[in-house]
mmCIF file of C-alpha atoms in Angstrom:
data_model
loop_
_atom_site.group_PDB
_atom_site.id
_atom_site.type_symbol
_atom_site.label_atom_id
_atom_site.label_comp_id
_atom_site.label_asym_id
_atom_site.label_seq_id
_atom_site.Cartn_x
_atom_site.Cartn_y
_atom_site.Cartn_z
ATOM 1 C CA MET A 25 0.000 0.000 0.000
ATOM 2 C CA PHE A 26 1.202 3.500 -0.798
ATOM 3 C CA ARG A 27 0.845 6.260 1.768
ATOM 4 C CA PRO A 28 1.627 9.953 1.336
ATOM 5 C CA ASP A 29 4.648 11.079 3.310
ATOM 6 C CA PRO A 30 4.686 14.879 3.766
ATOM 7 C CA SER A 31 8.199 14.672 5.213
ATOM 8 C CA ILE A 32 9.550 13.655 1.784
ATOM 9 C CA ALA A 33 9.704 16.608 -0.627
ATOM 10 C CA PHE A 34 11.735 14.659 -3.187
ATOM 11 C CA VAL A 35 13.411 11.267 -3.511
ATOM 12 C CA SER A 36 17.006 11.647 -2.402
ATOM 13 C CA ALA A 37 18.878 8.854 -4.160
ATOM 14 C CA ALA A 38 21.983 8.265 -6.208
ATOM 15 C CA ARG A 39 21.537 7.365 -9.862
ATOM 16 C CA GLU A 40 23.158 3.989 -9.169
ATOM 17 C CA GLN A 41 20.404 3.095 -6.661
ATOM 18 C CA VAL A 42 17.610 3.406 -9.230
ATOM 19 C CA VAL A 43 16.306 -0.012 -10.248
ATOM 20 C CA ALA A 44 13.330 1.228 -12.277
ATOM 21 C CA LEU A 45 11.924 4.558 -13.364
ATOM 22 C CA ILE A 46 8.454 4.819 -14.844
ATOM 23 C CA GLU A 47 7.032 8.193 -15.874
ATOM 24 C CA SER A 48 3.707 9.477 -17.106
ATOM 25 C CA ILE A 49 3.328 10.422 -20.754
ATOM 26 C CA ASN A 50 0.301 12.569 -19.975
ATOM 27 C CA GLN A 51 -0.561 15.127 -17.313
ATOM 28 C CA PRO A 52 -4.088 14.599 -15.997
ATOM 29 C CA GLN A 53 -5.731 16.974 -13.573
ATOM 30 C CA ILE A 54 -5.827 15.397 -10.144
ATOM 31 C CA SER A 55 -7.181 16.362 -6.761
ATOM 32 C CA ILE A 56 -5.141 15.633 -3.643
ATOM 33 C CA PRO A 57 -6.668 16.323 -0.213
ATOM 34 C CA GLY A 58 -5.435 19.657 1.111
ATOM 35 C CA LYS A 59 -4.225 20.869 -2.292
ATOM 36 C CA LEU A 60 -5.895 22.679 -5.163
ATOM 37 C CA PRO A 61 -6.898 20.454 -8.102
ATOM 38 C CA GLN A 62 -4.216 20.817 -10.743
ATOM 39 C CA VAL A 63 -2.350 19.168 -13.569
ATOM 40 C CA ALA A 64 0.277 16.679 -12.427
ATOM 41 C CA GLN A 65 3.086 14.548 -13.743
ATOM 42 C CA GLY A 66 3.533 11.084 -12.231
ATOM 43 C CA HIS A 67 6.635 8.989 -11.582
ATOM 44 C CA LEU A 68 7.321 5.625 -10.012
ATOM 45 C CA CYS A 69 10.827 4.952 -8.763
ATOM 46 C CA GLY A 70 12.225 1.652 -7.544
ATOM 47 C CA LEU A 71 15.375 1.923 -5.430
ATOM 48 C CA ARG A 72 17.951 -0.530 -4.156
ATOM 49 C CA CYS A 73 18.553 0.189 -0.456
ATOM 50 C CA ALA A 74 20.922 -1.167 2.168
ATOM 51 C CA ASN A 75 18.371 -3.723 3.404
ATOM 52 C CA GLY A 76 16.447 -4.494 0.222
ATOM 53 C CA PHE A 77 14.306 -2.360 -2.064
ATOM 54 C CA SER A 78 11.922 0.607 -1.842
ATOM 55 C CA VAL A 79 9.281 1.951 -4.208
ATOM 56 C CA TYR A 80 8.079 5.560 -4.315
ATOM 57 C CA VAL A 81 5.349 7.245 -6.330
ATOM 58 C CA SER A 82 5.710 10.970 -6.908
ATOM 59 C CA LEU A 83 3.065 13.373 -8.164
ATOM 60 C CA HIS A 84 4.601 16.620 -9.375
ATOM 61 C CA LEU A 85 1.950 19.344 -9.156
ATOM 62 C CA THR A 86 2.830 21.672 -12.011
ATOM 63 C CA GLN A 87 0.957 24.773 -10.827
ATOM 64 C CA SER A 88 2.436 24.833 -7.327
ATOM 65 C CA ALA A 89 5.736 23.183 -8.435
ATOM 66 C CA GLU A 90 5.704 20.732 -5.540
ATOM 67 C CA ASN A 91 6.018 16.987 -5.220
ATOM 68 C CA VAL A 92 3.630 14.816 -3.282
ATOM 69 C CA VAL A 93 5.554 11.628 -2.538
ATOM 70 C CA TYR A 94 3.874 8.344 -1.639
ATOM 71 C CA ALA A 95 6.003 5.609 -0.075
ATOM 72 C CA HIS A 96 5.254 1.904 -0.246
ATOM 73 C CA GLU A 97 4.652 0.303 3.142
ATOM 74 C CA PRO A 98 6.787 -1.343 4.373
ATOM 75 C CA ARG A 99 9.517 1.098 3.322
ATOM 76 C CA GLU A 100 12.103 -1.608 2.647
ATOM 77 C CA PHE A 101 11.332 -5.131 1.504
ATOM 78 C CA PRO A 102 13.172 -8.102 -0.019
ATOM 79 C CA LEU A 103 13.680 -8.739 -3.738
ATOM 80 C CA GLU A 104 10.872 -11.315 -3.771
ATOM 81 C CA GLU A 105 8.335 -8.556 -3.009
ATOM 82 C CA TYR A 106 9.712 -5.954 -5.435
ATOM 83 C CA LEU A 107 7.698 -6.856 -8.555
ATOM 84 C CA ALA A 108 4.423 -6.871 -6.606
ATOM 85 C CA ALA A 109 5.226 -3.453 -5.072
ATOM 86 C CA GLU A 110 6.116 -2.011 -8.484
ATOM 87 C CA ALA A 111 2.909 -3.397 -10.027
ATOM 88 C CA GLU A 112 0.904 -1.882 -7.158
ATOM 89 C CA GLY A 113 2.547 1.499 -7.822
ATOM 90 C CA VAL A 114 1.764 1.284 -11.543
ATOM 91 C CA HIS A 115 -1.864 0.463 -10.733
ATOM 92 C CA PHE A 116 -1.978 3.351 -8.237
ATOM 93 C CA LEU A 117 -0.823 5.845 -10.898
ATOM 94 C CA GLU A 118 -3.033 4.391 -13.643
ATOM 95 C CA SER A 119 -6.068 4.609 -11.347
ATOM 96 C CA MET A 120 -5.571 8.404 -11.291
ATOM 97 C CA GLY A 121 -5.550 8.591 -15.099
ATOM 98 C CA PHE A 122 -1.822 8.495 -15.780
ATOM 99 C CA MET A 123 -0.567 6.697 -18.890
ATOM 100 C CA LEU A 124 2.886 5.346 -18.110
ATOM 101 C CA ASP A 125 6.138 4.602 -19.902
ATOM 102 C CA ASN A 126 8.839 2.377 -18.408
ATOM 103 C CA LEU A 127 12.114 4.130 -19.222
ATOM 104 C CA ASN A 128 14.161 0.917 -18.746
ATOM 105 C CA PHE A 129 16.494 3.120 -16.750
ATOM 106 C CA ARG A 130 19.073 0.416 -15.950
ATOM 107 C CA ASN A 131 19.577 -0.352 -19.671
ATOM 108 C CA LEU A 132 20.335 3.257 -20.665
ATOM 109 C CA ALA A 133 23.801 4.736 -21.097
ATOM 110 C CA ALA A 134 25.143 6.540 -18.021
ATOM 111 C CA GLU A 135 24.939 9.949 -19.759
ATOM 112 C CA LEU A 136 21.270 9.430 -20.639
ATOM 113 C CA GLN A 137 20.535 8.194 -17.123
ATOM 114 C CA GLU A 138 22.132 11.347 -15.740
ATOM 115 C CA SER A 139 20.075 13.642 -18.002
ATOM 116 C CA ILE A 140 16.840 11.866 -17.027
ATOM 117 C CA PHE A 141 17.864 12.047 -13.382
ATOM 118 C CA LYS A 142 18.356 15.820 -13.661
ATOM 119 C CA ARG A 143 15.047 16.538 -15.439
ATOM 120 C CA ALA A 144 12.777 14.269 -13.375
ATOM 121 C CA PRO A 145 11.084 16.422 -10.708
ATOM 122 C CA LEU A 146 10.926 13.608 -8.166
ATOM 123 C CA PHE A 147 14.736 13.793 -7.752
ATOM 124 C CA THR A 148 14.858 17.590 -7.582
ATOM 125 C CA PRO A 149 14.679 19.485 -4.275
ATOM 126 C CA PRO A 150 11.851 22.028 -4.253
ATOM 127 C CA LYS A 151 12.806 25.523 -5.282
ATOM 128 C CA PRO A 152 12.271 28.190 -2.621
ATOM 129 C CA ARG A 153 9.135 30.170 -3.250
ATOM 130 C CA PRO A 154 9.747 33.767 -4.261
ATOM 131 C CA ARG A 155 9.008 36.175 -1.468
ATOM 132 C CA ALA A 156 5.964 38.338 -1.899
ATOM 133 C CA SER A 157 6.913 41.672 -3.351
ATOM 134 C CA ALA A 158 5.979 44.980 -1.788
ATOM 135 C CA ALA A 159 2.316 45.875 -1.781
ATOM 136 C CA ALA A 160 0.758 45.680 -5.200
ATOM 137 C CA PRO A 161 0.123 49.034 -6.810
ATOM 138 C CA GLU A 162 -3.360 50.360 -6.302
ATOM 139 C CA PRO A 163 -5.546 50.358 -9.400
ATOM 140 C CA ALA A 164 -6.105 53.742 -10.968
ATOM 141 C CA VAL A 165 -9.352 55.381 -9.880
ATOM 142 C CA ALA A 166 -11.170 57.597 -12.334
ATOM 143 C CA SER A 167 -12.127 61.063 -11.209
ATOM 144 C CA PRO A 168 -15.832 61.802 -10.586
ATOM 145 C CA GLN A 169 -15.897 64.022 -13.686
ATOM 146 C CA ARG A 170 -14.606 61.195 -15.903
ATOM 147 C CA LEU A 171 -17.110 58.748 -14.420
ATOM 148 C CA THR A 172 -19.948 61.204 -15.110
ATOM 149 C CA ALA A 173 -18.762 61.659 -18.696
ATOM 150 C CA LEU A 174 -18.574 57.885 -19.162
ATOM 151 C CA ALA A 175 -22.063 57.424 -17.700
ATOM 152 C CA ARG A 176 -23.522 60.054 -20.084
ATOM 153 C CA PHE A 177 -21.758 58.423 -23.012
ATOM 154 C CA LEU A 178 -23.108 54.968 -22.172
ATOM 155 C CA ALA A 179 -26.610 56.350 -21.502
ATOM 156 C CA SER A 180 -26.728 57.764 -25.034
ATOM 157 C CA PHE A 181 -27.013 54.252 -26.471
#
């Protein structure tokens, strides 16, 4: 089962740990509790860990530029359970409307792996939000004489 983990903003892993990387080829609009409905990009990442394997699903919300990361429970499991966990993650993403493409990450050249690793939002730390600028300028207010002239003009029709 996959559960959202708000403490994970991105998947912190080395390229060499990645066993599988599956990404969405579409960007459906999804609704996550506590967030505005918005277009998202989905990823599934299988990792080799010290004590076995882990699988994460990441939803990158394009409007707010944030990741919502779901972790498979238990976090680490043996090789025998990996394929079932990956299939569960694929089903989880497909149930939200994502169409998926397995990138066959392990079979790619190291340079291509590195470029995919850099562009995939699930491996990228969130960018700091820009600070709100000074107060927005007040909209221009028309003088009473101009409003009267406009009202007379519109009344003539």
